[in-house]
Coordinates of C-alpha atoms in Angstrom, one line a residue:
M1 CA -23.2 -35.2 123.5
F2 CA -23.7 -36.0 127.2
V3 CA -20.2 -37.6 127.5
I4 CA -18.6 -34.6 125.6
A5 CA -20.3 -32.2 128.0
I6 CA -18.9 -34.1 131.0
M7 CA -15.4 -34.1 129.4
R8 CA -15.7 -30.3 128.9
R9 CA -16.9 -29.8 132.5
L10 CA -13.8 -31.6 133.7
G11 CA -11.6 -29.7 131.4
M12 CA -10.5 -32.9 129.6
N13 CA -9.5 -32.8 126.0
R14 CA -10.3 -35.5 123.4
E15 CA -6.9 -37.2 124.0
G16 CA -7.9 -37.9 127.6
R17 CA -5.7 -35.3 129.4
L18 CA -7.4 -34.1 132.6
G19 CA -8.0 -30.4 133.1
A20 CA -6.2 -28.3 135.8
P21 CA -9.2 -28.3 138.3
V22 CA -9.4 -32.1 138.4
R23 CA -5.6 -32.6 138.6
A24 CA -5.6 -30.1 141.5
L25 CA -8.4 -32.0 143.3
L26 CA -6.6 -35.3 143.0
R27 CA -3.4 -33.8 144.3
G28 CA -5.2 -32.4 147.4
P29 CA -4.6 -33.8 151.0
R30 CA -8.0 -35.4 151.3
M31 CA -7.3 -37.6 148.3
R32 CA -3.9 -38.7 149.5
P33 CA -5.0 -42.2 150.7
V34 CA -6.6 -43.1 147.4
R35 CA -4.6 -41.0 144.9
Q36 CA -2.2 -43.8 143.9
T37 CA -5.0 -46.1 142.7
S38 CA -7.7 -43.7 141.7
L39 CA -5.9 -41.5 139.3
A40 CA -5.0 -44.2 136.9
A41 CA -8.5 -45.7 137.1
I42 CA -10.3 -42.4 136.6
R43 CA -8.1 -41.4 133.7
T44 CA -8.5 -44.8 132.0
V45 CA -12.3 -44.6 132.2
L46 CA -12.3 -41.1 130.8
V47 CA -9.8 -41.8 128.0
V48 CA -11.8 -44.9 126.9
A49 CA -15.0 -42.9 127.1
G50 CA -13.6 -40.1 125.1
F51 CA -12.2 -42.4 122.4
L52 CA -15.4 -44.4 122.0
T53 CA -17.5 -41.2 121.9
R54 CA -15.6 -40.0 118.9
F55 CA -17.1 -43.1 117.1
G56 CA -20.7 -42.4 118.1
S57 CA -21.0 -44.7 121.1
D58 CA -23.3 -43.6 123.9
L59 CA -22.4 -43.5 127.5
S60 CA -23.9 -46.8 128.5
S61 CA -22.0 -48.6 125.9
V62 CA -18.8 -46.8 126.9
L63 CA -19.2 -47.6 130.6
G64 CA -20.2 -51.2 129.8
K65 CA -17.0 -51.8 127.9
V66 CA -14.8 -50.1 130.5
I67 CA -16.3 -52.3 133.2
R68 CA -15.9 -55.5 131.2
A69 CA -12.3 -54.8 130.1
P70 CA -10.6 -55.7 133.4
I71 CA -12.8 -58.8 133.8
T72 CA -11.9 -59.9 130.3
L73 CA -8.2 -59.4 131.0
L74 CA -8.5 -61.3 134.2
E75 CA -10.2 -64.1 132.5
L76 CA -7.5 -64.2 129.9
E77 CA -4.8 -64.3 132.5
I78 CA -6.6 -67.1 134.3
K79 CA -6.9 -69.0 131.0
R80 CA -3.2 -68.6 130.2
N81 CA -2.2 -69.8 133.6
R82 CA -4.3 -72.9 133.2
Q83 CA -2.7 -73.5 129.9
L84 CA 0.8 -73.0 131.4
Q85 CA 0.1 -75.2 134.4
S86 CA -1.3 -78.0 132.2
M87 CA 2.3 -78.7 131.0
T88 CA 4.6 -77.0 133.6
R89 CA 4.8 -76.2 137.3
A90 CA 4.9 -72.5 136.6
W91 CA 2.7 -69.4 136.9
K92 CA 2.3 -66.4 134.7
I93 CA 2.2 -63.0 136.3
G94 CA 2.0 -60.4 133.6
P95 CA 5.0 -60.9 131.3
L96 CA 6.9 -62.9 134.0
I97 CA 6.9 -66.7 134.4
I98 CA 7.7 -68.0 137.8
G99 CA 8.0 -71.7 138.8
R100 CA 10.1 -74.8 138.9
A101 CA 13.5 -74.0 137.6
A102 CA 13.6 -76.8 135.1
D103 CA 10.3 -75.8 133.5
V104 CA 11.2 -72.1 133.5
D105 CA 14.5 -72.9 131.9
V106 CA 12.8 -74.6 129.0
L107 CA 10.4 -71.7 128.4
N108 CA 13.4 -69.4 128.6
R109 CA 15.1 -71.3 125.9
G110 CA 12.1 -71.2 123.7
E111 CA 11.7 -67.5 124.2
S112 CA 15.3 -67.0 123.4
I113 CA 14.8 -68.7 120.0
I114 CA 11.7 -66.8 118.9
S115 CA 12.7 -63.4 120.3
E116 CA 15.3 -62.9 117.5
P117 CA 17.9 -61.0 119.5
R118 CA 20.9 -59.4 118.0
V119 CA 22.5 -61.9 115.5
G120 CA 25.5 -63.6 117.0
S121 CA 24.7 -62.6 120.6
G122 CA 25.9 -65.1 123.1
R123 CA 23.3 -64.0 125.7
K124 CA 20.1 -65.8 126.4
R125 CA 17.0 -64.0 127.8
T126 CA 17.5 -63.3 131.5
I127 CA 16.6 -66.0 133.9
V128 CA 16.8 -65.5 137.7
K129 CA 17.2 -68.7 139.8
C130 CA 16.8 -69.1 143.5
G131 CA 17.2 -72.8 144.4
S132 CA 14.6 -74.8 142.7
I133 CA 12.6 -71.7 141.7
A134 CA 13.3 -69.5 138.7
I135 CA 11.8 -66.4 137.0
T136 CA 12.0 -65.3 133.4
Y137 CA 10.4 -62.9 131.0
V138 CA 8.2 -64.0 128.1
G139 CA 7.4 -61.3 125.6
D140 CA 5.2 -63.3 123.2
F141 CA 3.3 -65.8 125.4
K142 CA 0.9 -66.9 122.7
R143 CA 3.6 -67.6 120.1
L144 CA 5.6 -69.6 122.6
I145 CA 2.8 -71.5 124.5
D146 CA 0.2 -72.2 121.8
P147 CA 2.5 -74.5 119.6
L148 CA 3.7 -76.3 122.7
L149 CA 0.1 -77.0 123.9
A150 CA -0.9 -78.2 120.4
F151 CA 2.0 -80.6 120.2
D152 CA 1.4 -81.8 123.7
A153 CA -2.2 -82.6 122.8
E154 CA -1.1 -84.6 119.8
I155 CA 1.3 -86.7 121.8
V156 CA -1.2 -87.3 124.5
E157 CA -3.8 -88.4 121.9
S158 CA -1.2 -90.8 120.5
Q159 CA -0.5 -92.3 123.9
V160 CA -4.2 -92.8 124.7
A161 CA -5.5 -93.9 121.3
R162 CA -2.7 -96.2 120.1
P163 CA -0.8 -99.0 121.8
R164 CA 2.8 -98.2 122.7
V165 CA 4.5 -101.0 120.8
S166 CA 8.1 -100.4 119.8
D167 CA 9.6 -101.6 116.5
V168 CA 13.2 -100.7 117.5
P169 CA 15.8 -103.1 118.8
V170 CA 15.8 -103.4 122.6
V171 CA 18.9 -104.3 124.6
S172 CA 18.2 -106.0 127.9
G173 CA 19.8 -104.8 131.1
G174 CA 19.1 -103.7 134.7
G175 CA 19.2 -100.4 136.5
I176 CA 19.3 -97.0 134.8
R177 CA 20.6 -97.9 131.4
R178 CA 22.4 -95.4 129.2
S179 CA 20.3 -94.6 126.2
V180 CA 20.5 -92.4 123.1
L181 CA 18.5 -91.9 120.0
F182 CA 20.6 -90.7 117.0
L183 CA 18.3 -88.7 114.8
H184 CA 18.9 -87.9 111.1
Q185 CA 21.7 -89.5 109.1
C186 CA 25.3 -88.3 109.6
Y187 CA 26.7 -90.2 106.6
Y188 CA 27.2 -93.7 108.3
N189 CA 28.7 -92.5 111.5
F190 CA 25.6 -92.7 113.7
F191 CA 24.7 -96.1 112.4
Y192 CA 28.1 -97.6 113.4
L193 CA 28.3 -95.6 116.7
A194 CA 24.9 -96.9 117.8
E195 CA 26.0 -100.4 117.0
A196 CA 29.1 -100.0 119.1
L197 CA 27.2 -98.5 122.0
R198 CA 24.9 -101.5 122.1
R199 CA 27.9 -103.7 122.4
R200 CA 28.7 -101.7 125.6
G201 CA 25.2 -102.4 127.0
W202 CA 23.4 -99.2 125.8
D203 CA 20.0 -98.8 124.4
A204 CA 21.1 -96.9 121.3
V205 CA 19.2 -96.5 118.1
C206 CA 19.9 -94.7 114.7
A207 CA 16.6 -93.3 113.4
N208 CA 16.1 -91.8 109.9
I209 CA 13.0 -89.9 108.7
E210 CA 14.1 -89.5 105.1
D211 CA 12.8 -91.2 102.0
P212 CA 15.2 -94.1 101.6
N213 CA 15.4 -93.3 97.9
V214 CA 16.7 -89.7 98.1
E215 CA 19.9 -89.0 96.3
Q216 CA 22.0 -88.5 99.4
A217 CA 21.1 -92.0 100.6
M218 CA 24.2 -93.2 98.6
F219 CA 26.3 -91.9 101.5
Y220 CA 24.4 -93.9 104.1
H221 CA 25.1 -97.5 105.3
G222 CA 21.8 -98.2 106.9
D223 CA 19.7 -97.3 110.0
D224 CA 17.8 -99.1 112.8
V225 CA 14.5 -97.4 112.1
N226 CA 13.2 -95.5 109.1
L227 CA 10.0 -93.6 109.8
F228 CA 9.3 -92.2 106.3
D229 CA 5.9 -92.7 104.7
P230 CA 4.9 -91.3 101.3
E231 CA 1.4 -90.6 102.6
P232 CA 1.6 -87.3 104.6
D233 CA -1.0 -88.1 107.3
Q234 CA 0.4 -91.6 107.9
Y235 CA 3.9 -90.1 108.0
R236 CA 2.9 -87.6 110.7
R237 CA 1.2 -90.4 112.7
K238 CA 4.3 -92.6 112.5
L239 CA 6.5 -89.7 113.7
V240 CA 4.1 -88.8 116.6
D241 CA 3.8 -92.4 117.7
F242 CA 7.6 -92.9 117.6
F243 CA 8.2 -89.7 119.5
A244 CA 5.7 -90.7 122.2
Q245 CA 7.8 -93.9 122.7
A246 CA 11.2 -92.2 122.4
E247 CA 10.5 -89.5 125.1
D248 CA 10.0 -92.2 127.7
R249 CA 12.7 -94.5 126.4
F250 CA 15.8 -92.4 125.7
R251 CA 17.7 -90.1 128.1
M252 CA 19.4 -88.3 125.2
V253 CA 18.6 -87.4 121.6
H254 CA 21.6 -86.6 119.4
F255 CA 20.9 -85.1 116.0
Y256 CA 22.7 -84.0 112.8
G257 CA 21.9 -81.4 110.2
R258 CA 21.7 -77.6 110.0
G259 CA 18.2 -76.3 110.3
V260 CA 16.6 -79.7 111.2
M261 CA 16.4 -79.4 115.0
S262 CA 13.3 -81.6 115.2
M263 CA 12.0 -85.1 114.5
F264 CA 9.2 -83.4 112.4
P265 CA 9.9 -81.8 109.0
A266 CA 7.1 -79.3 109.8
Y267 CA 9.3 -77.7 112.5
F268 CA 12.5 -77.5 110.3
D269 CA 13.8 -74.0 109.8
R270 CA 13.0 -72.4 106.4
Q271 CA 14.6 -69.0 107.1
G272 CA 18.1 -67.9 107.7
S273 CA 17.1 -66.4 111.0
F274 CA 16.6 -69.9 112.4
D275 CA 13.9 -68.8 114.8
G276 CA 11.5 -71.7 114.3
L277 CA 10.3 -73.2 117.6
P278 CA 11.4 -76.8 118.0
V279 CA 8.4 -77.8 120.1
D280 CA 9.3 -81.5 120.2
F281 CA 12.8 -80.8 121.5
L282 CA 11.4 -78.4 124.1
R283 CA 9.1 -81.1 125.3
L284 CA 12.0 -83.5 125.5
R285 CA 13.9 -80.9 127.6
R286 CA 10.8 -80.5 129.9
R287 CA 11.0 -84.3 130.5
G288 CA 14.7 -84.2 131.3
V289 CA 16.0 -85.6 128.0
K290 CA 19.4 -84.2 127.1
I291 CA 20.0 -82.9 123.6
G292 CA 23.2 -83.5 121.6
Y293 CA 24.3 -82.3 118.1
T294 CA 27.1 -83.1 115.6
V295 CA 28.1 -80.1 113.4
V296 CA 27.7 -80.3 109.7
G297 CA 30.8 -78.5 108.4
C298 CA 33.0 -75.5 108.4
S299 CA 30.1 -72.9 108.4
D300 CA 28.1 -74.6 111.2
G301 CA 28.0 -71.9 113.9
V302 CA 30.9 -70.0 112.5
A303 CA 30.9 -66.7 110.6
Q304 CA 32.2 -66.9 107.0
S305 CA 34.5 -64.0 107.8
S306 CA 35.9 -66.0 110.8
I307 CA 36.7 -69.0 108.6
N308 CA 38.3 -66.8 105.9
K309 CA 40.5 -65.1 108.5
W310 CA 41.6 -68.4 110.0
S311 CA 42.4 -70.3 106.8
G312 CA 41.5 -68.3 103.8
A313 CA 39.2 -71.1 102.6
C314 CA 36.2 -69.0 101.6
K315 CA 37.8 -67.5 98.5
H316 CA 38.0 -71.0 97.0
C317 CA 34.3 -71.8 97.9
V318 CA 31.5 -71.4 95.4
W319 CA 29.1 -70.5 98.3
Q320 CA 31.1 -67.5 99.4
D321 CA 28.7 -65.2 97.6
Q322 CA 25.5 -67.2 98.2
P323 CA 24.2 -65.8 101.6
Q324 CA 21.2 -68.2 101.5
I325 CA 23.7 -71.0 102.0
C326 CA 26.6 -69.3 103.9
S327 CA 26.9 -65.9 105.5
D328 CA 28.0 -64.4 108.8
A329 CA 24.4 -63.7 109.9
S330 CA 22.8 -67.1 109.2
N331 CA 25.8 -69.1 110.3
L332 CA 25.9 -67.4 113.7
A333 CA 22.1 -67.5 114.0
W334 CA 22.1 -71.3 113.6
G335 CA 25.0 -71.6 116.1
R336 CA 23.1 -69.5 118.6
K337 CA 20.0 -71.8 118.3
V338 CA 22.1 -74.9 118.7
H339 CA 23.8 -73.7 121.8
T340 CA 20.6 -72.4 123.2
M341 CA 19.0 -75.9 123.0
C342 CA 21.9 -78.4 123.2
D343 CA 23.8 -79.9 126.2
M344 CA 26.5 -81.3 124.0
V345 CA 27.9 -80.2 120.6
D346 CA 30.4 -82.4 118.8
T347 CA 32.7 -80.2 116.6
G348 CA 34.9 -83.1 115.5
G349 CA 38.1 -81.3 116.1
A350 CA 37.1 -78.2 114.1
P351 CA 38.8 -74.9 115.0
S352 CA 37.3 -73.2 118.1
L353 CA 35.9 -70.3 116.2
D354 CA 32.7 -68.4 117.3
W355 CA 30.1 -70.8 118.6
K356 CA 32.5 -73.8 118.1
G357 CA 34.5 -72.2 121.0
N358 CA 31.6 -72.4 123.5
V359 CA 33.3 -74.1 126.4
D360 CA 30.0 -75.0 128.1
T361 CA 28.7 -77.3 125.4
V362 CA 31.4 -78.2 122.9
C363 CA 33.3 -81.5 122.8
R364 CA 36.5 -81.2 120.8
D365 CA 37.4 -84.9 120.8
A366 CA 36.6 -87.3 118.0
L367 CA 33.2 -88.2 119.3
T368 CA 30.8 -89.3 116.6
M369 CA 32.9 -89.6 113.4
A370 CA 32.8 -93.4 113.8
L371 CA 33.8 -96.0 111.3
D372 CA 33.8 -99.8 111.5
P373 CA 37.4 -101.0 111.0
E374 CA 36.2 -104.2 109.5
V375 CA 34.2 -102.4 106.8
W376 CA 37.3 -100.2 106.0
R377 CA 40.1 -102.7 106.4
P378 CA 43.3 -102.5 104.3
D379 CA 43.0 -106.1 102.9
L380 CA 39.5 -105.6 101.3
G381 CA 38.6 -108.0 98.6
I382 CA 38.0 -106.0 95.4
P383 CA 34.9 -106.8 93.3
E384 CA 35.8 -107.1 89.6
K385 CA 33.7 -104.1 88.6
Y386 CA 35.8 -101.8 90.8
R387 CA 39.2 -103.2 90.0
L388 CA 41.4 -100.4 88.6
Q389 CA 43.6 -101.0 85.6
R390 CA 47.2 -99.9 86.0
S391 CA 50.4 -100.4 84.1
P392 CA 53.5 -102.0 85.8
G393 CA 55.0 -99.5 88.2
E394 CA 52.1 -97.0 87.8
L395 CA 51.0 -95.1 90.9
I396 CA 47.4 -94.0 91.6
V397 CA 46.4 -90.8 93.3
Y398 CA 42.8 -90.8 94.4
H399 CA 40.6 -87.7 94.8
A400 CA 36.9 -87.4 95.1
V401 CA 34.2 -84.7 95.5
G402 CA 30.7 -85.6 96.4
N403 CA 28.0 -83.5 94.7
Y404 CA 30.8 -82.2 92.4
E405 CA 28.5 -80.2 90.1
L406 CA 26.8 -78.5 93.0
R407 CA 30.1 -77.6 94.8
S408 CA 32.1 -76.5 91.8
R409 CA 31.9 -73.5 89.4
N410 CA 34.4 -72.5 86.7
G411 CA 37.1 -74.7 88.1
R412 CA 36.6 -73.4 91.6
N413 CA 35.8 -75.6 94.6
I414 CA 36.7 -75.9 98.2
K415 CA 38.7 -79.1 97.8
G416 CA 41.2 -77.6 95.3
T417 CA 40.4 -80.1 92.5
G418 CA 41.9 -77.9 89.8
A419 CA 45.3 -77.7 91.6
I420 CA 45.3 -81.5 92.0
L421 CA 44.6 -82.1 88.3
A422 CA 47.3 -79.6 87.4
A423 CA 49.9 -81.3 89.7
I424 CA 49.2 -84.7 88.3
E425 CA 49.5 -83.5 84.7
R426 CA 52.8 -81.8 85.5
L427 CA 54.2 -84.9 87.1
K428 CA 53.1 -87.0 84.1
S429 CA 54.8 -84.5 81.8
E430 CA 58.0 -85.0 83.8
G431 CA 57.9 -88.8 83.4
F432 CA 56.3 -89.9 86.7
P433 CA 54.3 -93.1 86.2
V434 CA 51.2 -91.6 87.9
K435 CA 47.5 -91.3 87.1
L436 CA 44.6 -89.6 88.9
E437 CA 41.5 -91.6 89.9
F438 CA 38.8 -88.9 90.2
V439 CA 35.5 -90.1 91.7
T440 CA 32.2 -88.4 92.3
N441 CA 28.8 -89.8 93.4
V442 CA 29.8 -93.4 93.9
P443 CA 27.9 -95.0 96.8
S444 CA 29.8 -94.9 100.0
Q445 CA 29.7 -98.6 100.6
D446 CA 31.4 -99.1 97.2
V447 CA 33.8 -96.3 97.0
R448 CA 36.1 -97.9 99.5
Y449 CA 37.0 -100.5 96.9
I450 CA 38.5 -97.8 94.8
Q451 CA 40.1 -95.9 97.7
V452 CA 42.0 -99.0 99.0
Q453 CA 43.7 -99.4 95.6
A454 CA 45.2 -95.9 95.7
D455 CA 48.8 -95.2 96.6
V456 CA 47.9 -91.8 97.9
I457 CA 44.6 -90.2 98.7
V458 CA 44.2 -86.4 98.4
D459 CA 41.3 -84.9 100.4
Q460 CA 41.0 -81.1 100.4
L461 CA 43.6 -78.3 100.1
N462 CA 41.9 -75.2 101.5
Y463 CA 39.8 -75.6 104.7
G464 CA 42.4 -76.6 107.3
R465 CA 41.0 -79.8 108.9
Y466 CA 40.1 -83.2 107.5
G467 CA 36.7 -84.8 106.8
A468 CA 35.1 -88.1 105.9
Q469 CA 37.2 -88.9 102.8
A470 CA 40.5 -88.5 104.7
C471 CA 39.2 -90.5 107.6
E472 CA 38.1 -93.4 105.4
G473 CA 41.5 -93.3 103.6
M474 CA 43.4 -93.5 107.0
M475 CA 41.2 -96.4 108.2
L476 CA 42.1 -98.2 104.9
G477 CA 45.8 -97.7 105.7
R478 CA 46.4 -95.2 102.9
P479 CA 48.8 -92.2 103.0
V480 CA 46.6 -89.1 103.0
V481 CA 47.3 -85.5 101.8
C482 CA 45.1 -82.7 103.1
F483 CA 45.6 -79.1 104.2
M484 CA 46.0 -79.2 108.0
Q485 CA 45.9 -75.9 109.8
K486 CA 46.5 -77.1 113.4
D487 CA 46.8 -73.7 114.9
E488 CA 43.9 -72.2 117.0
L489 CA 43.3 -68.6 117.8
P490 CA 45.6 -67.0 120.4
G491 CA 44.9 -68.3 123.9
I492 CA 43.1 -71.5 122.6
S493 CA 45.0 -74.8 123.0
R494 CA 45.4 -77.1 120.1
V495 CA 43.2 -80.2 119.7
P496 CA 45.2 -83.3 120.9
F497 CA 44.0 -85.8 118.3
V498 CA 44.3 -83.2 115.5
E499 CA 47.9 -82.6 116.7
A500 CA 48.7 -86.3 116.5
C501 CA 47.2 -86.8 113.0
P502 CA 49.7 -88.3 110.4
I503 CA 48.1 -86.6 107.4
I504 CA 50.6 -84.8 105.2
S505 CA 49.6 -81.2 104.8
A506 CA 49.4 -79.5 101.4
T507 CA 47.8 -76.4 99.9
E508 CA 46.9 -75.7 96.3
E509 CA 50.3 -74.0 96.0
S510 CA 52.3 -76.9 97.5
V511 CA 50.4 -80.0 96.4
Y512 CA 52.8 -80.6 93.4
D513 CA 55.9 -80.7 95.6
V514 CA 54.2 -82.8 98.3
L515 CA 53.0 -85.4 95.8
K516 CA 56.3 -85.5 94.0
D517 CA 58.1 -86.2 97.3
L518 CA 55.6 -88.8 98.4
L519 CA 55.4 -90.6 95.1
S520 CA 59.1 -90.8 95.0
D521 CA 59.5 -92.5 98.4
E522 CA 57.9 -95.9 98.8
N523 CA 59.3 -96.4 102.3
R524 CA 57.7 -93.2 103.5
R525 CA 54.4 -94.2 101.9
R526 CA 54.6 -97.5 103.7
E527 CA 55.3 -95.9 107.1
L528 CA 52.4 -93.4 106.6
A529 CA 50.1 -96.2 105.7
K530 CA 50.7 -98.0 109.0
A531 CA 50.5 -94.7 111.0
S532 CA 47.3 -93.8 109.3
R533 CA 45.6 -97.1 110.1
D534 CA 46.8 -97.0 113.7
F535 CA 45.6 -93.4 114.1
A536 CA 42.2 -94.1 112.6
V537 CA 41.6 -97.2 114.8
K538 CA 42.6 -95.2 117.9
W539 CA 40.5 -92.1 117.2
H540 CA 37.7 -93.1 114.7
S541 CA 36.9 -96.8 115.2
A542 CA 33.3 -97.1 116.3
D543 CA 34.4 -98.8 119.6
A544 CA 36.8 -96.0 120.5
C545 CA 34.2 -93.3 119.7
A546 CA 31.7 -95.2 121.8
E547 CA 34.0 -95.1 124.8
R548 CA 34.5 -91.4 124.5
F549 CA 30.8 -90.8 123.8
E550 CA 30.0 -92.7 127.0
M551 CA 32.3 -90.5 129.0
A552 CA 30.8 -87.3 127.5
Y553 CA 27.3 -88.6 128.1
D554 CA 28.1 -89.3 131.8
R555 CA 29.5 -85.9 132.3
V556 CA 26.4 -84.2 130.7
M557 CA 24.1 -86.4 132.9
Q558 CA 26.0 -85.0 136.0
G559 CA 25.5 -81.4 134.8
L560 CA 29.1 -81.0 133.6
P561 CA 30.4 -79.8 130.3
P562 CA 30.7 -82.8 127.9
S563 CA 34.5 -82.7 127.7
D564 CA 37.5 -82.1 129.9
V565 CA 39.8 -81.4 126.9
P566 CA 41.1 -77.9 127.6
F567 CA 40.2 -74.9 125.6
G568 CA 42.1 -72.1 127.2
P569 CA 40.2 -68.9 127.6
A570 CA 36.5 -69.0 126.7
M571 CA 35.4 -67.6 123.4
H572 CA 32.1 -65.7 124.0

């Protein structure tokens, strides 16, 4: 009752609005020196008092809480600054972070990921730099900092409690050695690329965290380190210990896989918003480690509508109407996360659509699609179990779809398998001595024995660029048919190695005519076989890719974009 009486005396209502007499007093000339600071303080005290009084608190309780509140806020701010300074050279002032530019940049990237801005936006959160100092805004300090602190503590505990003994191959050398950790399997490409880089004197390792018995392991050719353990706690310990070694050993981590921007499955993205915080990659960035990425496929960082407009491929794809797998929103959200975190993104010659046209980070050259020319050589010896039976004069057309059941529905799939089957049947009905060798889910190390026996290999007929199957076929010296849309959007230059590719282009509508002409001309097939092998060795041999990877790496280490292959106008 006492507080209510005071409030009435001052003419203050229960919502905390001051009465006219008090406002007049505060506006008077005598109060001018203190008015700026006093008005807010007095009003805050009375508002809090009025609010608490409504719930039966007495005046002493009200005043006690009002007095303690600023002290508690100050203590919290001091605590947060101690937390921040335990891992960065930065200070928190309200919602602002100020400090060393490199540290603030990392926090800004993390904030950009969790802040969930407008999907597809090319803008990061604002960061203001002045020499070696920078300022940024952090809206949710706790959500950003707490996971980083927890992970830091785990890594420090690993470094203190367990010896730092590496079980990965070490290449001797002096000076500042180039080094890269390839993380997650990219078919077999990372494995052969790491091997080729080691031949150039690098410290390069291909690491895998998957169960070696998973179904997709049929597409792998090996790794240098496998960190999987069926026991969850031991698995986590192995990952933590390896990370603690890797952050000191490697100057770049280059990974593959949509939604797996981490060495730890616990930090993989589970939602299409792709706003999970990659705490281990943020720690790597704080320590100056560069991040690279190889795109997964057509939808990686590109809106479904953009792909469909460019090549019309989506109407042939079973995932067109499955937004949990492919949609404008999720594709662009993942692209935004990749380009927020990464210094180098290998698009493998894909069209420069949406995020794949980001000139600051994208490398358009053949960079990581690396094959060993000795593994895929044209004179392979064929094991008896894979020797194909053919009649005299019979020609073989090879076509394959990995995970065929998953990627096909009612005769529809992105590779155009139905059109290929129809073309072969039509040719046979016209008397052509031809048969189709259709393959699915044969281990990658074995399928080359079938490919090398084909007279023609048909990859896909809808997307517009070639993939692993066409690349393997060319390395084996086989003529390859695939839909090649070499055009880019207006103002964007074509990709040089795509322009030079000897693949014969065909669509679902033209594949019959293309196959008929090719199967009828042995000399042309022979010329294409040689051109294919020469092209693949030049652009996709592991040693050639290693040379280009080294150039891109050196540019990134100098603070430059990874490639000098021209784009034309930027696409932001």
